[in-house]
XYZ file of C-alpha atoms in Angstrom:
553
model
C -31.415 98.104 -39.693
C -29.226 95.436 -41.250
C -29.512 93.406 -44.427
C -27.243 90.600 -43.230
C -27.309 88.387 -40.147
C -25.141 85.572 -38.866
C -27.110 83.374 -36.472
C -25.329 80.612 -34.532
C -27.465 77.618 -33.598
C -26.303 75.924 -30.404
C -27.522 72.336 -30.503
C -26.302 71.668 -26.986
C -26.667 69.243 -24.081
C -27.603 70.938 -20.779
C -28.140 69.115 -17.477
C -31.388 69.475 -15.538
C -30.825 71.400 -12.320
C -27.194 72.299 -13.044
C -27.857 76.001 -13.457
C -24.250 77.056 -12.937
C -22.960 74.332 -15.235
C -25.477 75.300 -17.930
C -24.533 78.956 -17.480
C -20.884 78.115 -18.035
C -21.782 76.028 -21.083
C -23.778 78.968 -22.462
C -20.696 81.175 -22.023
C -18.448 78.666 -23.788
C -20.870 78.434 -26.699
C -21.117 82.222 -26.944
C -17.332 82.494 -26.990
C -17.081 79.974 -29.834
C -19.885 81.663 -31.743
C -18.170 85.038 -31.312
C -15.041 83.639 -32.931
C -17.222 82.393 -35.782
C -18.536 85.914 -36.306
C -22.090 85.392 -35.034
C -24.445 88.316 -34.404
C -26.929 86.194 -32.447
C -26.601 82.876 -30.593
C -29.720 80.739 -30.090
C -30.096 77.996 -27.455
C -32.697 75.184 -27.064
C -35.767 75.240 -24.838
C -35.205 75.893 -21.105
C -31.470 75.647 -21.666
C -30.402 77.423 -18.473
C -32.302 75.044 -16.195
C -32.366 71.896 -18.347
C -35.379 70.255 -19.924
C -37.684 68.830 -18.727
C -37.328 70.174 -15.162
C -40.539 68.485 -13.908
C -41.610 69.627 -10.422
C -38.104 70.877 -9.643
C -39.094 74.120 -11.371
C -41.801 74.721 -8.758
C -39.194 75.316 -6.045
C -38.863 79.039 -5.387
C -35.150 78.715 -4.600
C -34.617 77.023 -7.969
C -36.495 79.787 -9.769
C -34.438 82.420 -7.927
C -31.158 80.807 -9.010
C -32.354 80.531 -12.612
C -33.402 84.175 -12.774
C -30.129 85.299 -11.211
C -28.171 83.254 -13.771
C -30.155 84.812 -16.623
C -29.520 88.313 -15.317
C -25.815 87.562 -14.908
C -25.586 86.277 -18.469
C -27.468 89.275 -19.825
C -25.059 91.683 -18.146
C -22.158 89.949 -19.899
C -23.544 90.903 -23.321
C -22.356 94.481 -22.753
C -19.002 93.425 -24.245
C -20.034 94.051 -27.883
C -20.132 90.332 -28.557
C -23.080 88.407 -30.018
C -26.548 88.765 -28.559
C -28.264 85.748 -27.017
C -31.689 84.205 -27.418
C -31.805 81.812 -24.479
C -34.629 79.966 -22.787
C -35.289 79.544 -19.077
C -38.069 79.733 -16.513
C -39.130 83.319 -15.870
C -41.415 85.050 -13.368
C -43.600 87.889 -14.486
C -46.777 89.310 -12.973
C -46.922 86.626 -10.317
C -46.768 83.802 -12.872
C -44.061 81.325 -13.856
C -43.426 80.941 -17.574
C -41.431 78.795 -19.970
C -39.699 81.713 -21.672
C -37.167 82.825 -24.250
C -35.098 85.902 -23.383
C -33.376 88.202 -25.863
C -30.137 89.502 -24.307
C -28.038 92.278 -25.825
C -26.246 95.468 -24.790
C -25.862 94.173 -21.226
C -29.555 93.672 -20.517
C -32.654 91.614 -21.224
C -34.320 93.387 -24.124
C -37.408 91.198 -24.414
C -39.093 88.073 -23.072
C -41.520 85.815 -24.882
C -43.509 83.155 -23.076
C -44.634 79.763 -24.394
C -48.286 79.870 -25.324
C -49.234 76.282 -26.182
C -48.298 74.142 -23.178
C -48.281 70.409 -24.047
C -50.064 68.139 -21.610
C -49.945 64.691 -23.200
C -47.538 61.777 -23.479
C -44.330 62.694 -21.669
C -45.349 66.347 -21.220
C -46.997 67.892 -18.148
C -46.310 71.584 -18.727
C -49.753 72.856 -17.690
C -48.900 71.580 -14.230
C -45.740 73.711 -14.147
C -46.130 76.889 -16.180
C -48.671 79.605 -16.872
C -49.813 80.024 -20.447
C -48.157 82.936 -22.182
C -50.183 85.328 -24.340
C -50.124 85.080 -28.114
C -46.749 86.699 -28.849
C -45.552 89.412 -31.145
C -42.024 89.494 -32.581
C -38.947 90.824 -30.775
C -36.832 93.541 -32.371
C -33.226 92.507 -32.819
C -31.095 95.209 -34.370
C -33.923 96.244 -36.657
C -35.026 92.701 -37.548
C -38.413 91.494 -36.269
C -37.923 87.920 -35.039
C -40.777 85.668 -33.976
C -39.918 83.324 -31.116
C -42.489 80.547 -30.780
C -41.344 77.855 -28.345
C -41.532 74.176 -29.327
C -45.218 73.188 -29.125
C -46.201 76.681 -30.323
C -45.522 75.564 -33.908
C -47.569 72.347 -33.776
C -50.718 74.400 -34.304
C -51.180 77.449 -36.575
C -52.411 80.124 -34.143
C -49.084 81.336 -32.703
C -47.386 81.573 -36.101
C -50.441 83.314 -37.553
C -50.225 85.925 -34.786
C -46.501 86.441 -35.369
C -46.965 86.788 -39.117
C -49.779 89.292 -38.679
C -47.705 91.368 -36.242
C -44.767 91.716 -38.607
C -42.339 88.865 -37.902
C -39.664 88.435 -40.584
C -37.844 85.314 -39.320
C -39.142 82.573 -37.020
C -36.673 81.075 -34.511
C -38.024 78.132 -32.512
C -36.191 76.786 -29.404
C -37.205 73.148 -28.857
C -36.949 70.344 -26.355
C -38.430 67.653 -28.598
C -37.713 64.066 -27.449
C -36.740 61.315 -29.852
C -39.253 58.816 -31.142
C -38.903 56.526 -34.129
C -39.757 58.466 -37.318
C -40.452 61.683 -35.381
C -38.111 63.752 -37.553
C -40.615 63.384 -40.397
C -43.406 64.574 -38.104
C -41.423 67.642 -37.080
C -40.590 68.505 -40.668
C -44.239 68.182 -41.684
C -45.317 70.641 -38.977
C -42.584 73.097 -39.933
C -43.464 72.889 -43.632
C -47.088 73.630 -42.744
C -46.176 76.693 -40.657
C -43.769 78.015 -43.302
C -46.391 77.517 -46.020
C -49.054 79.334 -43.993
C -46.845 82.249 -42.958
C -44.488 82.628 -45.899
C -41.637 83.061 -43.390
C -38.330 81.193 -42.987
C -38.082 79.101 -39.836
C -35.189 77.954 -37.648
C -35.933 74.730 -35.769
C -33.364 74.336 -32.977
C -33.591 71.175 -30.903
C -31.803 70.053 -27.749
C -29.473 67.055 -27.752
C -28.743 64.670 -24.880
C -30.337 62.256 -22.440
C -32.531 63.077 -19.454
C -33.751 60.014 -17.561
C -36.069 58.188 -20.011
C -35.970 60.894 -22.666
C -33.399 61.354 -25.394
C -33.200 64.575 -27.384
C -31.817 63.843 -30.805
C -30.930 67.310 -32.082
C -31.334 67.218 -35.851
C -31.940 70.985 -35.953
C -32.646 72.558 -39.339
C -33.577 75.734 -41.205
C -36.346 75.980 -43.767
C -36.501 78.968 -46.090
C -39.797 80.532 -47.074
C -39.815 78.480 -50.278
C -39.692 75.351 -48.086
C -36.176 74.359 -49.127
C -33.882 73.026 -46.399
C -31.131 75.625 -46.003
C -29.311 73.951 -43.099
C -29.374 70.533 -41.460
C -27.490 69.796 -38.246
C -26.418 66.287 -37.159
C -28.531 63.993 -35.021
C -27.393 62.860 -31.546
C -24.388 65.204 -31.489
C -23.684 68.546 -29.847
C -22.802 71.130 -32.456
C -22.690 74.855 -33.165
C -23.769 75.775 -36.663
C -23.364 79.255 -38.116
C -26.127 80.225 -40.525
C -25.812 83.239 -42.789
C -28.852 85.319 -43.687
C -29.499 88.089 -46.177
C -32.476 90.350 -46.729
C -33.851 90.124 -50.262
C -36.865 91.889 -51.795
C -39.058 88.883 -51.023
C -37.796 88.646 -47.416
C -35.012 87.033 -45.377
C -33.191 84.032 -46.831
C -30.742 81.652 -45.159
C -27.965 81.294 -47.714
C -25.519 79.102 -45.873
C -25.652 76.415 -43.208
C -24.476 72.956 -42.233
C -25.633 69.958 -44.272
C -25.473 66.791 -42.172
C -26.596 63.462 -43.689
C -29.639 61.649 -42.242
C -29.368 58.476 -40.157
C -30.910 55.132 -41.051
C -33.752 53.922 -38.841
C -31.636 51.285 -37.083
C -28.738 53.677 -36.566
C -31.054 56.320 -35.116
C -32.509 53.861 -32.611
C -29.070 52.546 -31.668
C -27.663 56.061 -31.259
C -30.644 57.064 -29.123
C -30.025 54.126 -26.788
C -26.315 54.954 -26.611
C -26.907 58.616 -25.841
C -29.585 57.930 -23.241
C -27.359 55.450 -21.406
C -24.221 57.601 -21.689
C -25.863 60.683 -20.217
C -27.700 58.748 -17.504
C -24.446 57.177 -16.316
C -22.286 60.282 -16.671
C -24.732 62.897 -15.388
C -25.449 60.763 -12.315
C -21.758 60.182 -11.618
C -21.460 56.406 -11.975
C -17.954 55.088 -12.726
C -19.406 52.565 -15.158
C -21.927 49.745 -15.475
C -22.089 46.098 -14.513
C -24.458 43.625 -16.157
C -25.256 39.947 -16.227
C -23.902 38.377 -19.425
C -25.939 35.269 -20.234
C -24.798 34.447 -23.752
C -28.203 35.595 -25.024
C -28.958 38.413 -27.425
C -30.436 40.890 -24.905
C -27.407 40.988 -22.641
C -25.052 41.009 -25.631
C -26.777 44.018 -27.220
C -26.995 45.816 -23.851
C -23.263 45.281 -23.362
C -22.499 46.468 -26.901
C -24.497 49.663 -26.397
C -22.754 50.245 -23.074
C -19.312 49.724 -24.612
C -20.129 52.104 -27.470
C -21.541 54.661 -25.043
C -18.946 54.490 -22.260
C -15.913 52.618 -23.564
C -14.912 49.003 -22.783
C -13.002 49.960 -19.632
C -16.248 51.141 -17.990
C -18.290 48.023 -18.749
C -18.100 44.956 -16.507
C -19.811 41.742 -17.626
C -20.549 38.923 -15.203
C -21.603 35.402 -16.171
C -23.835 33.797 -13.535
C -24.259 30.169 -14.615
C -26.623 27.655 -13.069
C -26.878 23.933 -13.616
C -29.108 24.675 -16.607
C -26.674 27.025 -18.356
C -25.319 25.457 -21.534
C -21.652 25.475 -22.419
C -22.503 27.198 -25.687
C -24.035 30.092 -23.738
C -20.910 30.413 -21.618
C -18.773 30.358 -24.746
C -20.948 32.940 -26.510
C -20.850 35.285 -23.493
C -17.074 35.009 -23.175
C -16.558 35.482 -26.918
C -18.800 38.560 -27.014
C -16.975 40.185 -24.089
C -13.650 39.471 -25.799
C -14.891 40.997 -29.070
C -15.996 44.114 -27.174
C -12.806 44.296 -25.140
C -14.511 44.517 -21.758
C -13.976 42.688 -18.491
C -15.893 39.481 -17.827
C -16.011 37.397 -14.658
C -17.882 34.253 -13.659
C -19.877 33.922 -10.437
C -21.797 30.657 -10.113
C -25.298 30.853 -8.650
C -25.428 27.110 -7.913
C -24.448 27.448 -4.253
C -26.821 30.372 -3.700
C -29.743 28.541 -5.290
C -29.045 25.384 -3.264
C -28.953 27.445 -0.080
C -32.235 29.204 -0.855
C -33.999 26.015 -1.858
C -32.637 24.365 1.268
C -34.026 27.139 3.443
C -37.446 26.662 1.856
C -37.253 22.869 1.776
C -39.641 22.196 4.650
C -42.216 24.675 3.386
C -42.039 23.363 -0.174
C -41.804 19.659 0.743
C -45.238 18.725 -0.595
C -45.076 20.991 -3.653
C -43.800 20.126 -7.119
C -41.096 22.317 -8.673
C -42.560 25.056 -10.859
C -41.869 28.648 -11.859
C -40.992 29.413 -8.224
C -37.700 27.585 -8.547
C -37.010 29.343 -11.850
C -37.569 32.707 -10.184
C -35.231 31.792 -7.346
C -32.452 31.445 -9.926
C -33.231 34.827 -11.423
C -33.418 36.493 -8.006
C -30.127 34.927 -6.962
C -28.541 36.543 -10.003
C -30.137 39.873 -9.178
C -28.880 39.680 -5.596
C -25.315 38.906 -6.650
C -25.234 41.610 -9.327
C -26.598 44.211 -6.901
C -23.949 43.184 -4.387
C -21.248 43.839 -6.997
C -22.893 47.158 -7.798
C -22.977 48.134 -4.131
C -19.399 47.102 -3.480
C -17.755 48.706 -6.516
C -20.154 51.524 -7.386
C -20.984 50.456 -10.941
C -24.619 50.911 -11.912
C -26.404 47.639 -12.611
C -27.641 47.723 -16.194
C -30.897 45.836 -16.708
C -31.100 43.868 -19.953
C -34.800 43.090 -20.485
C -36.688 44.107 -23.639
C -40.180 45.497 -24.256
C -41.651 42.211 -25.470
C -40.764 40.501 -22.194
C -41.828 43.451 -20.051
C -45.144 43.661 -21.890
C -46.200 40.122 -20.998
C -44.426 39.862 -17.636
C -41.784 37.441 -18.947
C -39.358 38.871 -16.402
C -38.718 38.284 -12.712
C -39.409 41.163 -10.382
C -36.451 41.615 -7.985
C -34.521 39.278 -10.282
C -33.565 40.088 -13.867
C -35.590 43.317 -13.508
C -33.154 44.583 -10.872
C -30.982 47.523 -11.837
C -30.680 51.269 -12.253
C -31.385 51.660 -15.966
C -32.704 49.519 -18.806
C -31.299 50.423 -22.206
C -33.561 47.969 -24.103
C -36.716 48.806 -22.159
C -38.616 50.264 -25.134
C -37.279 47.865 -27.786
C -39.349 44.902 -28.913
C -37.477 41.647 -29.394
C -37.606 41.868 -33.186
C -35.912 45.273 -32.930
C -33.276 43.747 -30.635
C -32.445 41.243 -33.381
C -32.348 43.970 -36.051
C -30.061 46.224 -33.997
C -27.720 43.366 -33.109
C -27.322 42.522 -36.773
C -26.867 46.219 -37.644
C -24.140 46.709 -35.000
C -22.269 43.643 -36.180
C -21.948 45.341 -39.585
C -21.744 49.034 -38.615
C -20.080 51.138 -35.944
C -21.779 54.369 -34.821
C -19.642 57.416 -35.583
C -19.212 58.333 -31.915
C -19.096 54.759 -30.636
C -16.241 53.854 -28.300
C -16.408 50.133 -29.022
C -14.648 47.996 -31.626
C -14.746 48.707 -35.334
C -15.863 45.178 -36.165
C -18.575 42.814 -34.875
C -19.493 42.883 -31.184
C -21.050 39.435 -30.755
C -20.785 35.968 -32.285
C -23.307 35.305 -35.045
C -24.554 32.349 -33.007
C -26.022 34.743 -30.430
C -28.206 36.256 -33.164
C -29.089 32.951 -34.816
C -29.918 30.670 -31.881
C -33.451 30.443 -30.403
C -33.802 32.676 -27.315
C -33.927 30.908 -23.954
C -33.944 31.957 -20.311
C -32.218 28.648 -19.425
C -34.055 28.277 -16.132
C -35.044 24.637 -16.767
C -33.823 21.865 -19.073
C -34.159 22.545 -22.835
C -36.179 25.719 -22.237
C -37.025 28.025 -25.163
C -38.908 31.335 -25.092
C -41.400 30.010 -27.632
C -42.418 27.306 -25.141
C -44.265 30.051 -23.271
C -44.751 32.774 -25.887
C -45.772 33.018 -29.551
C -42.988 33.548 -32.092
C -41.614 37.045 -31.612
C -42.736 38.267 -35.049
C -46.327 37.520 -34.082
C -45.971 38.567 -30.447
C -44.452 41.944 -31.274
C -47.105 42.734 -33.850
C -49.859 41.918 -31.343
C -48.155 44.013 -28.680
C -47.654 46.985 -30.987
C -51.363 46.812 -31.845
C -52.290 46.743 -28.149
C -49.749 49.223 -26.789
C -48.800 51.776 -29.447
C -51.968 51.641 -31.550
C -54.573 50.842 -28.844
C -56.371 48.630 -31.372
C -59.505 46.671 -30.565
C -59.524 42.878 -30.385
C -61.343 42.417 -33.695
C -58.862 44.624 -35.553
C -55.893 42.634 -34.272
C -57.482 39.309 -35.208
C -58.214 40.756 -38.650
C -54.447 41.085 -39.172
C -54.262 37.289 -39.203
C -53.614 36.522 -35.519
C -55.188 33.634 -33.644
C -58.038 34.954 -31.426
C -57.036 32.815 -28.435
C -53.451 34.077 -28.685
C -54.561 37.715 -28.852
C -56.811 37.176 -25.827
C -53.970 35.581 -23.866
C -51.459 38.311 -24.739
C -53.914 41.050 -23.782
C -54.459 39.343 -20.423
C -50.722 38.987 -19.804
C -50.186 42.637 -20.733
C -52.709 43.834 -18.177
C -51.680 41.605 -15.275
C -47.994 42.571 -15.644
C -48.681 46.242 -14.956
C -47.578 45.928 -11.328
C -44.180 44.684 -12.481
C -43.683 47.560 -14.905
C -44.459 50.087 -12.158
C -41.408 48.763 -10.307
C -39.089 48.552 -13.302
C -36.062 50.826 -13.732
C -36.224 53.737 -16.183
C -35.074 53.204 -19.745
C -34.680 54.971 -23.068
C -37.921 56.040 -24.757
C -37.917 54.913 -28.384
C -41.546 54.328 -29.401
C -44.626 56.524 -29.182
C -45.800 54.619 -26.085
C -43.081 53.751 -23.613
C -43.909 52.016 -20.341
C -43.694 54.970 -17.987
C -44.681 58.479 -18.971
C -46.591 57.643 -22.148
C -48.726 54.716 -21.073
C -50.396 55.061 -17.683
C -52.651 52.091 -17.067
C -54.129 51.107 -13.686
C -52.724 48.083 -11.894
C -56.140 47.021 -10.633
C -58.032 46.595 -13.894
C -60.773 44.113 -14.812
C -61.412 45.382 -18.344
C -60.775 42.932 -21.140
C -61.553 43.688 -24.770
C -60.851 40.131 -25.877
C -63.900 38.342 -24.410
């Protein structure tokens, strides 16, 4: 039995499916922690296979490789170095579990399986894993450690069982995705479990991007008196050594990292950066290409890409039509110059003339309408995809959540691309983040220290510039009103009467609800993008395409 422990928290960024790469990363972390003097190294949820593995984890060959990697890693702990508490998929008794393994002395000493499997929002774990039994603590060198896994601490039953069976410290591996203001929610759950159990708790979260999800880290330690003993940074990989001592009243964390919190706008911006960076890098793209219109959406998308990847990996292309204003061309060129990235001009005039000429006989008796506007957008999408195909850069889509909500986007046109960094950002948030980035640089940003876009891009009225003198508010309510209505409909699932009671025009609410529903088919074909809100258009919100329900009648 010991009265002192040094526990290293590995807030790390694994890659789904890269079992050998994650194994090597686990070794590197253990080596660093050994030099720091750690007795135990803890890793986030499903670290060896990456989280979330989705249906990949159902493949027997994948399970075999994961188990072999875990056994290999366990054997390496015979070297008198620190023990490991690492999470992976694990087979036992004919079932597949989401498990945490305690490795020491060259073997796997204990396994604990996740009990509370989340099956809501972005989570589908009941489809993948068997439910583990209510767990007891594991014995690590005379210390009884409870190992609930992520969702196990969102309800009291698992912690109650661990407390009743003699746990002294709670260590929680997590794969908790970022949402706006979610850090407060996590802390509230942890405070509740610590209060109920009277035990200190280590909350270790993953960091990194995986498709739509971003894991923001922000790991922390709460002592039994509910004081924060350690706080790790958000959106950064880090290893933090925490020092523990046994006192008469129980174990106390006496030393740990103290990272400052992020502002709301910085957290959202960093989440978008990290999601894009990992999507591009983990999928092996050399960089991104995007259409640069001189508007705020493309400017912010480019800024995030430059901060995430560096200016040499971001390629902006202006695609002017006869309706594109000179001020838009100037704003696009100035923004690219401020960011230090490449910008080229490819006119769509000839392409549009050719397409309209091909359709001339069919359209001869029809008046120009939105069809001709969509031809412009699809010509741009075609040209950008051709550049992507030829040079290998991923096409970055630049649409925002307000536009995607009401279908103010052209399928196979400006919706074309491999990833959409603004997908879950309403237009009002786009304005706020653009202003924030012009005055602040994220600590790990690779872009310029100063502003990234001309102030005129932020100040001017948004326009698609697909017809003369076009403005977004010709077709949509002002974005302050539109975004509030949409948040009521999407995130809050509010009824028609409740939205009108907030001061909105009933006819406008009815129209926006209708547009939201009929655009579902477009969203089903949209590229993935960073999840920011509680209801992103993909995993969180699953509405039917064929749908005749209307609340606003």
